[in-house]
Amino acid sequence: MHVFSFYRRASRAFHDYPSLSKLIVIFTVSSGGLVAFSDSKSYHGANNVDSSETDFKKKRVVVLGTGWAGTSFLRNLDSSLYDVQVVSQRNYFAFTPLLPSVTCGTVEARSIVEPIRKIVRKKKGEIRFWEAECTKIDAANKKVHCQSVQEVGSDSKEEFVVDYDYLVITVGARPNTFNTPGVEENCHFLKEVEDAQRIRRSVIDCFESASLPNLSEEERKKSLHFVVVGGGPTGVEFAAELHDFVNEDLVKLYPRVKDLIKISLLEAGDHILNMFDKRITVFAEEKFGRDGIDVKTGSMVVKVTDTAIFTKEMKTGEISSAPYGMVVWSTGIGTRPVIMDFMKQIGQANRRVLATDEWLRVEGCENTYALGDCATINQRKVMEDIGVIFDKADKDKSGTLTVQEVEDVIKDIQTRYPQVELYLKNKKMKNILDLLKDSKVDKEKKSLELDIEALKSALSEVDSQMKNLPATAQVAAQQGAYLARCFNRMKECEENPEGPIRFRGEGRHRFRPFQYKHFGQFAPLGGEQTAAQLPGDWVSIGHSSQWLWYSVYASKQVSWRTRFLVISDWTKRFIFGRDSSRI
Amino acid sequence: MHVFSFYRRASRAFHDYPSLSKLIVIFTVSSGGLVAFSDSKSYHGANNVDSSETDFKKKRVVVLGTGWAGTSFLRNLDSSLYDVQVVSQRNYFAFTPLLPSVTCGTVEARSIVEPIRKIVRKKKGEIRFWEAECTKIDAANKKVHCQSVQEVGSDSKEEFVVDYDYLVITVGARPNTFNTPGVEENCHFLKEVEDAQRIRRSVIDCFESASLPNLSEEERKKSLHFVVVGGGPTGVEFAAELHDFVNEDLVKLYPRVKDLIKISLLEAGDHILNMFDKRITVFAEEKFGRDGIDVKTGSMVVKVTDTAIFTKEMKTGEISSAPYGMVVWSTGIGTRPVIMDFMKQIGQANRRVLATDEWLRVEGCENTYALGDCATINQRKVMEDIGVIFDKADKDKSGTLTVQEVEDVIKDIQTRYPQVELYLKNKKMKNILDLLKDSKVDKEKKSLELDIEALKSALSEVDSQMKNLPATAQVAAQQGAYLARCFNRMKECEENPEGPIRFRGEGRHRFRPFQYKHFGQFAPLGGEQTAAQLPGDWVSIGHSSQWLWYSVYASKQVSWRTRFLVISDWTKRFIFGRDSSRI
């Protein structure tokens, strides 16, 4: 995390040499009237925060959700600076990447959860938690409407309103059924701990049902047909877990039906795990083939009734149906109703998902942040801003840029537009100068000047690197930590903005924009084999990656308790196998 | 288990010296015409079994239930001798004495269950298991009607009929509400694993509800009022567990409400734990007093609404009410509907509970056995049979018994009427001779003879020792093991009955009657203290008994898996405390 270590070092420097910070401010003021104005404004803001801390109450921060983003935010926030309240339906944080393991009892549900009250207990300031659902965000009045999860007293659920100064939305997403008929009613999802527990019971139910007397072989086969819809990492991991559970544990206990079991994995695209490297996809498809998992790609589910699942062959358009015992639906994520309603309020009604800027601020809404699966960052394109970038860089207003002028803004461009860095990395270049060099600005001709067309052509490709961040725990956790650090340094950065130049405004941004750092991704394939795609296109498949997977997942646990439990669950599974009691 | 080691030794003797068994048979036959007839009858039966094993199918044994009695029966049964089928709603065995620990997460639910299929898998013959509820026992046609637990296919639950030759009923009991209004709807019970899991969630619910904003102190207090109804071992242990959970774990996480928590323990009788030694009762009441658990004895619950619990003071008749957050009802056991229906069929309609004889055979029904909490042994009184006992003992029909004649039947009387042994033990006597001595049969006057009045007066007190066995796991497990051994030796014992003389018939009983051996009982009182009442009136209270409790409960686990899990749960609790996630 270079960004943060830079923050830390800078903040320490300011702390140790208070005169240094003044120096920098003076330097900024001297650089122009408008800049000085902007600085005085931020001074004013800083004073306000200051006075509110002494004269008034602390600013109220309300966090919605206790998933990866929310919990990461809370863990990293200096809660002594704010009056923090958390609203969530779950009074715990769940280590969701292990949910597929919970479905088959490789890991117990309770081993991957940690009460949110326990997580925030060690913090300095008090963080209040309300176990409630946020039913409405009232952006105009800065209020959230909540409803308790359980009935209080006899009659009904408790409703209450929480006021905020800052709102941090981390409510996550819901499963996306693509409005396929019958999915909501007949399929299992795999988003919550309760889902995983239900799936586990359901698998055993299928085996017990298939074992009842007086059934035809057809009926038994139906009960033992497990269908996984969606060939993404979750679906694939669940199919693999289920295969292991069935073949390592259940066949011993249900020997009479073991030849009737079938696992189908349906994927509408051409390949499973299509966000992974081709090598992983091929390996996974071959392994599943050997394991007897029926992988059907190019097959889209069009309807699910209570007894059968209907699929359409993408190539031929042919519709066929198959009876099933259980369907797990894992095809992607959709927007929660409360977010849909909120988007209407703030003029994002025709968007598919809540949009924020690179600082995770919700567009069209003040002091409101959204992170994790419920939002996407609406990145600005370099090409859209190319005019203002050129103007800002062209200090002497000559209409052309000297190499010196370009060098002065290089850092700011790279920071403000994270796609630039990504592009350079892919092209194995060091900085924009290399790009410019490419576009025929000869390094030796340092005197040669660059007009706007040349800059445009140099940067023309960088926006191609823009893509939405994946809806993963890794992204959410990094966003939570990033935002917490912004909140922690809100006051300092009002005074001494540490972000890049505002190309379309004056002064500097308070903070550097969020930048995601990808540490790689795993796809467990069962049989103690895992595919790992690590940064730098490093692909590793097999038993060694499984051990890497074990160690990464153990080390990423939020508490020593869950770490102990997860490891002891793995040990237990190695020794005793998985439990098949229907509880 | 002297009885069984005797069986084993005897059976080995017969096996090693086949001529011996013939010798004994010949001896029996020579002892009289009628006896010879009875023997030939049992020979015939034995041949039948023999032929059925070679020519026909094995006898079908159907076991209803997988609790302590059923599982103990299955574990001890030689399943190669029978065609065994098990019908139960639970596909697992649960170590119920640890249920109170599950309610608060001291032990996890999954740590105390073991799939029944896993338990029976290692056995020689195949044991078939149906996850279904027995809805009706058709005693006349030797069929049980079953209904699957889950819906099979889309529409409805699968119904099927199982035929039996022998039926072993071990369905247990249901909670007894004594028809108190509102109990069924508003109270938690503590009989099943699911109950314990629900209670655990409910405790957390109460704390989360009480922590919501904008509530009055009254409302918070209501949510945090936990009521336990019934001062028996289960109720007391749950109250103690809850107190520990609240004070060791929850107060840290819910500091704002910690002063509003109240635990009430209601008992209609004069004391809690009244089946225990007085010292334990006093200690428990004092400890609970110090802990702040509100023990209300002489207080009977008359009604439970969705917000308040109504109690009647036994002494004054005064009725008062209290708002509550959660009620756990643990006052005793009642008869399941399927057993009620069965009792009507076999002429036991006006009994409170299914009656068996000392061999666990259901009265009024052939080849049907009932054990565990669903049945009680209807012991025969010595005084009722005193006439036939006398006649049988008086071999020379002289109207009086010589000491020799008494000595000849002493063993049979003691075996047939287990209350005799219990009585002698209590009086610290060795055998009936001591009793007779008491009643003025001088030992030196060996020639002196005993008339029926003298025998009556000698045995007049023994029936006072008769009492129903407690509804405990210990009794059920011993009954299951006993019955399995009877089944295992059915053939041998048809030929060579090993039971006592039939006083009211001819010949000998095939088996010795069931005799319960009490190994003591625990009452955990929280704070790492347990009261233990061990045989011989040995009472131990405190931390040392807690460690005894740990070791006994660990050693009694049905599998190494659950043993490992339970111990690791205890370890986990010591290190990390209990989890408060609402899952």
PDB file of C-alpha atoms in Angstrom, chain A residues 276-277 279-280 422 425-426 428 474 478 516-522 531-540 548 552:
ATOM      1  CA  PHE A 276      -9.563 -16.014 -15.096  1.00  0.00           C
ATOM      2  CA  ASP A 277      -6.601 -16.853 -17.262  1.00  0.00           C
ATOM      3  CA  ARG A 279      -5.064 -21.886 -18.544  1.00  0.00           C
ATOM      4  CA  ILE A 280      -7.182 -21.948 -15.394  1.00  0.00           C
ATOM      5  CA  LEU A 422      -2.531   0.718 -15.137  1.00  0.00           C
ATOM      6  CA  LYS A 425       2.176  -0.948 -16.089  1.00  0.00           C
ATOM      7  CA  ASN A 426       0.696  -3.083 -18.849  1.00  0.00           C
ATOM      8  CA  LYS A 428       5.889  -1.822 -18.935  1.00  0.00           C
ATOM      9  CA  GLN A 474     -10.672  -7.594  -1.795  1.00  0.00           C
ATOM     10  CA  GLN A 478      -9.446  -1.854   0.321  1.00  0.00           C
ATOM     11  CA  TYR A 516      -7.217  -0.662  -6.199  1.00  0.00           C
ATOM     12  CA  LYS A 517      -4.306  -2.978  -5.789  1.00  0.00           C
ATOM     13  CA  HIS A 518      -4.982  -6.477  -7.029  1.00  0.00           C
ATOM     14  CA  PHE A 519      -3.331  -9.206  -4.990  1.00  0.00           C
ATOM     15  CA  GLY A 520      -4.645 -12.088  -7.064  1.00  0.00           C
ATOM     16  CA  GLN A 521      -7.588 -14.416  -6.938  1.00  0.00           C
ATOM     17  CA  PHE A 522      -8.207 -18.049  -6.082  1.00  0.00           C
ATOM     18  CA  ALA A 531      -6.142 -22.411  -9.178  1.00  0.00           C
ATOM     19  CA  ALA A 532      -4.495 -19.144  -8.260  1.00  0.00           C
ATOM     20  CA  GLN A 533      -4.094 -16.161 -10.525  1.00  0.00           C
ATOM     21  CA  LEU A 534      -1.603 -13.820  -8.955  1.00  0.00           C
ATOM     22  CA  PRO A 535      -0.462 -10.362 -10.038  1.00  0.00           C
ATOM     23  CA  GLY A 536       1.871 -10.347 -12.990  1.00  0.00           C
ATOM     24  CA  ASP A 537      -0.057 -13.066 -14.796  1.00  0.00           C
ATOM     25  CA  TRP A 538       1.416 -15.678 -12.545  1.00  0.00           C
ATOM     26  CA  VAL A 539      -0.831 -18.722 -12.649  1.00  0.00           C
ATOM     27  CA  SER A 540      -0.482 -21.617 -10.268  1.00  0.00           C
ATOM     28  CA  LEU A 548      -1.360 -21.050  -0.435  1.00  0.00           C
ATOM     29  CA  VAL A 552      -3.983 -16.707   2.808  1.00  0.00           C
TER      30      VAL A 552
END
